[in-house]
Amino acid sequence: MSAQPTERFHVPSSHEAAVPPELRGLARDAVRLAEVTRDGVRHLKAGALPDLLHPGDLLVVNTSATLPAAVDFRRRGHEAVLHVSTELDDGTWVVEVRRPDQSGPDLVCAGETLKLPGGIRLQLVAPHPDGQSRLWRAVPTPTVGRVDYLWEQGRPIRYPYVEGAWPLSMLQNSYAEQPGSAEMPSAGRPLTADLLVRLMAHGVAVAPIVLHTGVSSQETHEPPQPERFVVPEATARLVNSTRSVGRRVVAVGTTVVRALETAGSSGRVVPTDGWTDLVLGPQRPARVVDGLLSGLHEPEASHLDLLEAVAGRPLVDAGYAAITAPGAPRYLWHEFGDVMLLLP
């Protein structure tokens, strides 16, 4: 009999961040930060970030703004929820139909038409990408842009571990500018305007990319789906010049790593506007990103492969071992939780 795989670490349900830190009496930049380096792990607060980076380092953020990407409707006589992940270049949408109790994706079939609020009929065409069953390509009738429709009819996506319905402002980063993400690129949530100013005063440059996140897979932890992104010319130039003088490029979130590594597949970042299907991991390590500020991921999450692509498995394992060890400070997971800074 083959041995069962050993769980890398365990996250008790009591360690899920059910409400925003502001409701726990904390400022955004007062959540916990685990600094993970070859010298060990330090338990700090996110506001300490300027002291952990060096003058001349470059911090890259994702300025995508979160959309109200969940739509309530009726299906087969019951209340249902639709998560709208992205819009493809041909105007079709990529969507996930959720079970009425929000416990996971529901079963659908090609040709089914969903009647949405606002008089929109959405016909499911085929799985997207081919070979999976959670996300489907769908054609809206009449034709309507995803962003405009969601501003009128949507609400923020909310998973069962979150208590209460929070306004979209709670799911926006302080620098969010370009609407497009189905869910919050949450690693940047602790970066308040004040903290960004202190970083720049310390000599740390800050540069933007845009990557519009699709809906995550909270239940199945599948690999990332194709996502639209932009790496501007100015950011590409800053990344390359930072690396050329031996300073570090630190990504805020896995979305930034994915965008920069797609644009820098040759080891030098070039301005890029398009879609990425890049999957980072042990077989495709990071080539331009030197460090990563990340939210906390569950032990089965495919995001851990991306963390390893930047920092290596030993460092990632050391970080998670330190924050889940008996007697460690209580770290919280998910979009309202704490963060980890990996500096290999």
Coordinates of C-alpha atoms in Angstrom, one line a residue:
M1 CA 0.0 0.0 0.0
S2 CA 1.4 3.4 -1.0
A3 CA 2.0 5.9 1.7
Q4 CA -0.3 9.0 1.9
P5 CA 1.4 12.3 1.2
T6 CA 2.3 14.2 4.3
E7 CA 0.6 17.5 4.8
R8 CA 3.2 20.3 4.7
F9 CA 1.5 22.3 7.4
H10 CA -1.9 22.6 9.1
V11 CA -4.1 25.7 9.2
P12 CA -6.7 25.5 11.9
S13 CA -10.1 27.1 11.0
S14 CA -9.5 29.5 13.9
H15 CA -6.6 31.0 11.8
E16 CA -8.9 32.1 9.0
A17 CA -9.3 35.9 8.9
A18 CA -13.1 36.1 8.9
V19 CA -13.3 40.0 9.0
P20 CA -11.0 42.8 7.9
P21 CA -8.3 43.8 10.3
E22 CA -9.9 47.2 10.8
L23 CA -12.7 45.4 12.6
R24 CA -10.2 43.7 14.8
G25 CA -8.8 47.1 15.9
L26 CA -5.8 47.0 13.6
A27 CA -4.7 49.4 10.8
R28 CA -4.1 47.8 7.5
D29 CA -0.3 48.0 7.9
A30 CA -0.5 46.6 11.5
V31 CA -1.2 43.0 10.3
R32 CA 1.6 40.5 11.0
L33 CA 4.5 40.1 8.7
A34 CA 6.9 37.1 8.8
E35 CA 10.2 38.0 7.3
V36 CA 11.8 34.8 6.0
T37 CA 15.5 34.9 5.1
R38 CA 18.4 32.4 5.2
D39 CA 19.2 33.8 8.6
G40 CA 15.8 32.7 10.0
V41 CA 12.3 34.0 10.5
R42 CA 11.3 37.2 12.3
H43 CA 7.8 38.0 13.5
L44 CA 7.1 41.6 12.7
K45 CA 4.3 44.0 11.5
A46 CA 3.7 45.0 7.9
G47 CA 4.6 48.6 8.8
A48 CA 8.2 47.4 9.3
L49 CA 8.6 46.8 5.6
P50 CA 10.8 49.9 4.9
D51 CA 13.4 48.6 7.4
L52 CA 13.5 45.3 5.7
L53 CA 14.3 46.6 2.2
H54 CA 17.5 48.4 1.0
P55 CA 17.8 51.8 -0.7
G56 CA 17.8 51.1 -4.4
D57 CA 15.5 48.0 -4.1
L58 CA 12.4 48.1 -6.4
L59 CA 9.0 47.2 -5.1
V60 CA 6.5 46.2 -7.9
V61 CA 2.8 46.4 -7.2
N62 CA -0.3 45.4 -9.1
T63 CA -2.7 48.3 -9.7
S64 CA -5.6 46.2 -10.8
A65 CA -8.8 47.2 -9.0
T66 CA -11.3 44.6 -7.7
L67 CA -14.7 44.3 -9.4
P68 CA -18.0 43.3 -7.7
A69 CA -17.7 40.0 -9.6
A70 CA -20.5 37.9 -8.0
V71 CA -24.0 38.0 -9.4
D72 CA -27.0 36.6 -7.6
F73 CA -29.7 35.0 -9.7
R74 CA -32.2 32.1 -9.8
R75 CA -31.4 28.8 -11.4
R76 CA -33.7 25.7 -11.5
G77 CA -36.0 27.4 -9.0
H78 CA -33.2 28.1 -6.4
E79 CA -31.0 31.0 -5.4
A80 CA -27.6 30.7 -7.1
V81 CA -24.4 32.7 -7.5
L82 CA -22.4 33.4 -10.6
H83 CA -18.7 34.4 -10.3
V84 CA -17.6 36.3 -13.4
S85 CA -13.9 35.6 -13.8
T86 CA -12.8 37.5 -16.9
E87 CA -13.8 38.7 -20.4
L88 CA -12.0 37.2 -23.4
D89 CA -10.9 39.2 -26.5
D90 CA -14.0 38.0 -28.5
G91 CA -16.4 39.4 -25.8
T92 CA -17.3 36.1 -24.2
W93 CA -17.1 35.8 -20.5
V94 CA -15.4 33.2 -18.3
V95 CA -17.7 32.2 -15.4
E96 CA -18.2 29.8 -12.5
V97 CA -21.6 28.8 -11.4
R98 CA -21.6 28.2 -7.6
R99 CA -23.7 25.8 -5.6
P100 CA -26.6 27.5 -3.7
D101 CA -24.8 27.0 -0.4
Q102 CA -21.6 28.5 -1.8
S103 CA -19.7 25.3 -0.9
G104 CA -18.1 25.0 -4.3
P105 CA -18.7 25.0 -8.1
D106 CA -22.0 23.6 -9.4
L107 CA -22.5 21.1 -12.3
V108 CA -23.4 22.7 -15.6
C109 CA -23.7 21.6 -19.2
A110 CA -23.0 23.1 -22.6
G111 CA -25.9 25.0 -24.0
E112 CA -27.5 25.9 -20.7
T113 CA -28.7 29.5 -20.6
L114 CA -28.6 31.5 -17.4
K115 CA -31.1 34.3 -16.9
L116 CA -29.3 37.1 -15.0
P117 CA -30.5 40.4 -13.5
G118 CA -30.7 43.3 -15.9
G119 CA -32.2 41.2 -18.7
I120 CA -29.0 39.4 -19.6
R121 CA -29.1 35.9 -20.9
L122 CA -25.8 34.0 -20.6
Q123 CA -25.3 30.9 -22.7
L124 CA -22.7 28.4 -21.5
V125 CA -20.6 27.3 -24.5
A126 CA -17.7 25.1 -23.3
P127 CA -15.3 24.6 -20.4
H128 CA -12.4 27.1 -20.2
P129 CA -9.7 26.2 -20.6
D130 CA -10.5 22.8 -22.3
G131 CA -10.2 19.8 -20.0
Q132 CA -11.7 21.3 -16.8
S133 CA -15.2 21.7 -15.6
R134 CA -15.2 24.6 -13.1
L135 CA -14.9 27.6 -15.4
W136 CA -17.0 28.0 -18.6
R137 CA -16.9 30.3 -21.6
A138 CA -20.3 32.0 -21.9
V139 CA -21.9 34.4 -24.4
P140 CA -24.0 37.3 -23.1
T141 CA -27.1 38.4 -24.9
P142 CA -27.5 41.3 -25.6
T143 CA -23.8 41.9 -25.9
V144 CA -22.5 43.8 -22.8
G145 CA -19.1 44.4 -21.4
R146 CA -18.3 42.5 -18.2
V147 CA -17.0 45.6 -16.3
D148 CA -20.0 47.8 -17.0
Y149 CA -22.4 45.0 -16.2
L150 CA -20.8 44.1 -12.9
W151 CA -20.7 47.7 -11.7
E152 CA -24.5 47.7 -12.1
Q153 CA -25.5 44.2 -11.0
G154 CA -22.6 42.6 -9.1
R155 CA -21.4 42.4 -5.5
P156 CA -18.0 41.4 -4.2
I157 CA -17.2 37.7 -4.2
R158 CA -17.4 36.3 -0.7
Y159 CA -16.4 32.8 0.4
P160 CA -17.9 31.0 3.4
Y161 CA -15.0 31.7 5.7
V162 CA -15.8 35.5 5.6
E163 CA -18.3 36.7 8.2
G164 CA -20.6 39.4 6.9
A165 CA -20.9 41.3 3.6
W166 CA -18.2 43.9 3.3
P167 CA -18.2 46.8 0.9
L168 CA -16.0 46.8 -2.1
S169 CA -13.7 49.4 -0.5
M170 CA -12.6 46.8 1.9
L171 CA -11.4 44.7 -1.0
Q172 CA -9.3 47.4 -2.8
N173 CA -5.6 48.1 -2.4
S174 CA -4.7 51.7 -1.7
Y175 CA -3.2 52.1 -5.1
A176 CA -5.9 50.2 -7.1
E177 CA -6.5 52.1 -10.3
Q178 CA -7.7 49.9 -13.2
P179 CA -10.9 47.8 -12.7
G180 CA -10.6 44.3 -13.9
S181 CA -9.9 41.7 -11.1
A182 CA -12.5 39.3 -10.0
E183 CA -10.9 39.0 -6.6
M184 CA -8.5 41.3 -4.7
P185 CA -4.8 41.0 -5.3
S186 CA -4.6 40.9 -1.5
A187 CA -0.9 40.7 -0.8
G188 CA -0.9 44.5 -1.3
R189 CA -3.7 45.3 1.2
P190 CA -1.3 46.2 4.0
L191 CA 0.5 48.8 1.8
T192 CA -1.2 52.0 2.9
A193 CA -0.5 55.4 1.3
D194 CA 1.6 56.3 4.4
L195 CA 3.6 53.1 4.2
L196 CA 4.3 53.6 0.5
V197 CA 5.6 57.1 1.2
R198 CA 7.8 55.8 4.0
L199 CA 9.2 53.2 1.5
M200 CA 10.0 55.8 -1.0
A201 CA 11.6 58.1 1.6
H202 CA 13.8 55.2 2.5
G203 CA 15.0 55.0 -1.1
V204 CA 12.9 52.1 -2.3
A205 CA 11.4 52.7 -5.7
V206 CA 7.8 51.6 -6.4
A207 CA 6.6 50.6 -9.9
P208 CA 3.3 49.3 -11.2
I209 CA 2.1 46.4 -13.4
V210 CA -1.5 45.4 -14.0
L211 CA -2.7 41.8 -13.9
H212 CA -6.4 41.2 -13.6
T213 CA -7.0 38.2 -11.4
G214 CA -9.6 35.6 -12.3
V215 CA -11.7 33.7 -9.7
S216 CA -9.5 31.5 -7.5
S217 CA -10.3 27.9 -6.7
Q218 CA -10.8 27.9 -2.9
E219 CA -11.9 24.3 -3.0
T220 CA -9.8 22.5 -5.6
H221 CA -6.6 24.6 -5.6
E222 CA -6.0 24.1 -9.3
P223 CA -3.2 25.8 -11.3
P224 CA -3.7 29.4 -12.3
Q225 CA -5.8 30.2 -15.4
P226 CA -4.8 32.5 -18.2
E227 CA -5.0 36.2 -17.1
R228 CA -4.6 39.5 -18.8
F229 CA -1.7 41.7 -17.8
V230 CA 0.4 44.7 -18.8
V231 CA 4.0 45.5 -17.9
P232 CA 4.6 49.2 -18.9
E233 CA 7.7 50.4 -20.6
A234 CA 8.8 52.4 -17.5
T235 CA 8.4 49.5 -15.2
A236 CA 10.4 47.2 -17.5
R237 CA 13.2 49.8 -17.6
L238 CA 13.2 50.1 -13.8
V239 CA 13.3 46.3 -13.3
N240 CA 16.2 45.9 -15.7
S241 CA 18.2 48.9 -14.3
T242 CA 17.6 47.7 -10.7
R243 CA 19.0 44.3 -11.5
S244 CA 21.9 45.7 -13.4
V245 CA 23.2 47.5 -10.3
G246 CA 22.8 44.5 -8.1
R247 CA 19.7 45.6 -6.2
R248 CA 16.6 43.5 -5.6
V249 CA 13.3 43.4 -7.4
V250 CA 10.6 42.5 -4.8
A251 CA 7.1 41.6 -6.1
V252 CA 4.0 42.4 -4.1
G253 CA 1.9 39.2 -4.6
T254 CA 2.0 36.2 -6.9
T255 CA 0.2 38.2 -9.6
V256 CA 3.2 40.5 -9.9
V257 CA 5.6 37.6 -10.1
R258 CA 3.5 36.0 -12.9
A259 CA 3.4 39.3 -14.9
L260 CA 7.1 40.1 -14.5
E261 CA 8.3 36.6 -15.2
T262 CA 6.1 36.4 -18.4
A263 CA 7.5 39.7 -19.6
G264 CA 11.1 38.6 -18.5
S265 CA 11.2 35.1 -19.8
S266 CA 14.6 35.8 -21.3
G267 CA 16.0 37.2 -18.1
R268 CA 15.4 40.8 -19.3
V269 CA 11.9 42.4 -18.9
V270 CA 10.3 43.8 -22.0
P271 CA 7.1 45.9 -22.1
T272 CA 4.3 43.5 -22.6
D273 CA 0.5 43.7 -23.0
G274 CA -1.5 40.5 -23.4
W275 CA -2.4 37.2 -21.7
T276 CA -0.2 35.0 -19.6
D277 CA -0.6 31.2 -19.1
L278 CA 2.8 30.9 -17.4
V279 CA 2.9 28.4 -14.5
L280 CA 5.9 28.9 -12.2
G281 CA 7.4 26.2 -10.0
P282 CA 10.4 24.0 -9.6
Q283 CA 10.6 23.4 -13.3
R284 CA 10.4 27.1 -14.1
P285 CA 12.0 29.2 -11.4
A286 CA 11.9 33.0 -11.3
R287 CA 14.4 34.8 -13.5
V288 CA 13.9 38.4 -12.7
V289 CA 12.1 38.5 -9.3
D290 CA 14.4 38.4 -6.2
G291 CA 11.9 38.6 -3.4
L292 CA 8.2 38.3 -2.7
L293 CA 5.6 39.9 -0.3
S294 CA 2.8 37.3 -0.2
G295 CA -0.4 36.5 1.5
L296 CA -0.6 33.2 3.3
H297 CA -1.6 30.2 1.2
E298 CA -3.1 26.9 2.2
P299 CA -1.0 23.7 2.1
E300 CA -2.6 22.3 -1.0
A301 CA -2.6 25.6 -2.9
S302 CA -0.8 25.8 -6.3
H303 CA 0.4 29.3 -5.3
L304 CA 3.1 27.5 -3.1
D305 CA 4.8 26.3 -6.3
L306 CA 5.1 30.0 -7.3
L307 CA 6.6 30.9 -4.0
E308 CA 9.1 28.1 -4.4
A309 CA 10.0 29.4 -7.8
V310 CA 11.1 32.7 -6.2
A311 CA 12.5 31.5 -2.9
G312 CA 13.1 27.7 -3.1
R313 CA 11.2 25.1 -1.2
P314 CA 13.5 25.0 1.9
L315 CA 12.9 28.7 2.6
V316 CA 9.1 28.5 1.9
D317 CA 8.9 25.4 4.2
A318 CA 10.9 27.2 6.9
G319 CA 8.5 30.2 6.8
Y320 CA 5.4 28.2 7.1
A321 CA 6.9 26.0 9.8
A322 CA 7.7 29.0 11.8
I323 CA 4.3 30.6 11.6
T324 CA 2.4 27.4 12.4
A325 CA 4.7 26.1 15.1
P326 CA 3.3 25.6 18.6
G327 CA 3.8 28.9 20.5
A328 CA 4.2 31.0 17.4
P329 CA 2.3 34.2 17.1
R330 CA -1.2 33.6 15.7
Y331 CA -1.1 34.3 11.9
L332 CA -4.3 34.6 9.9
W333 CA -4.9 33.4 6.4
H334 CA -6.9 34.7 3.3
E335 CA -7.5 38.2 2.0
F336 CA -8.0 39.9 5.3
G337 CA -5.1 38.1 6.9
D338 CA -1.3 38.4 7.4
V339 CA 1.6 38.4 5.0
M340 CA 5.1 36.8 4.5
L341 CA 8.1 38.5 3.1
L342 CA 10.4 36.0 1.3
L343 CA 13.9 37.3 0.8
P344 CA 16.2 34.4 -0.4

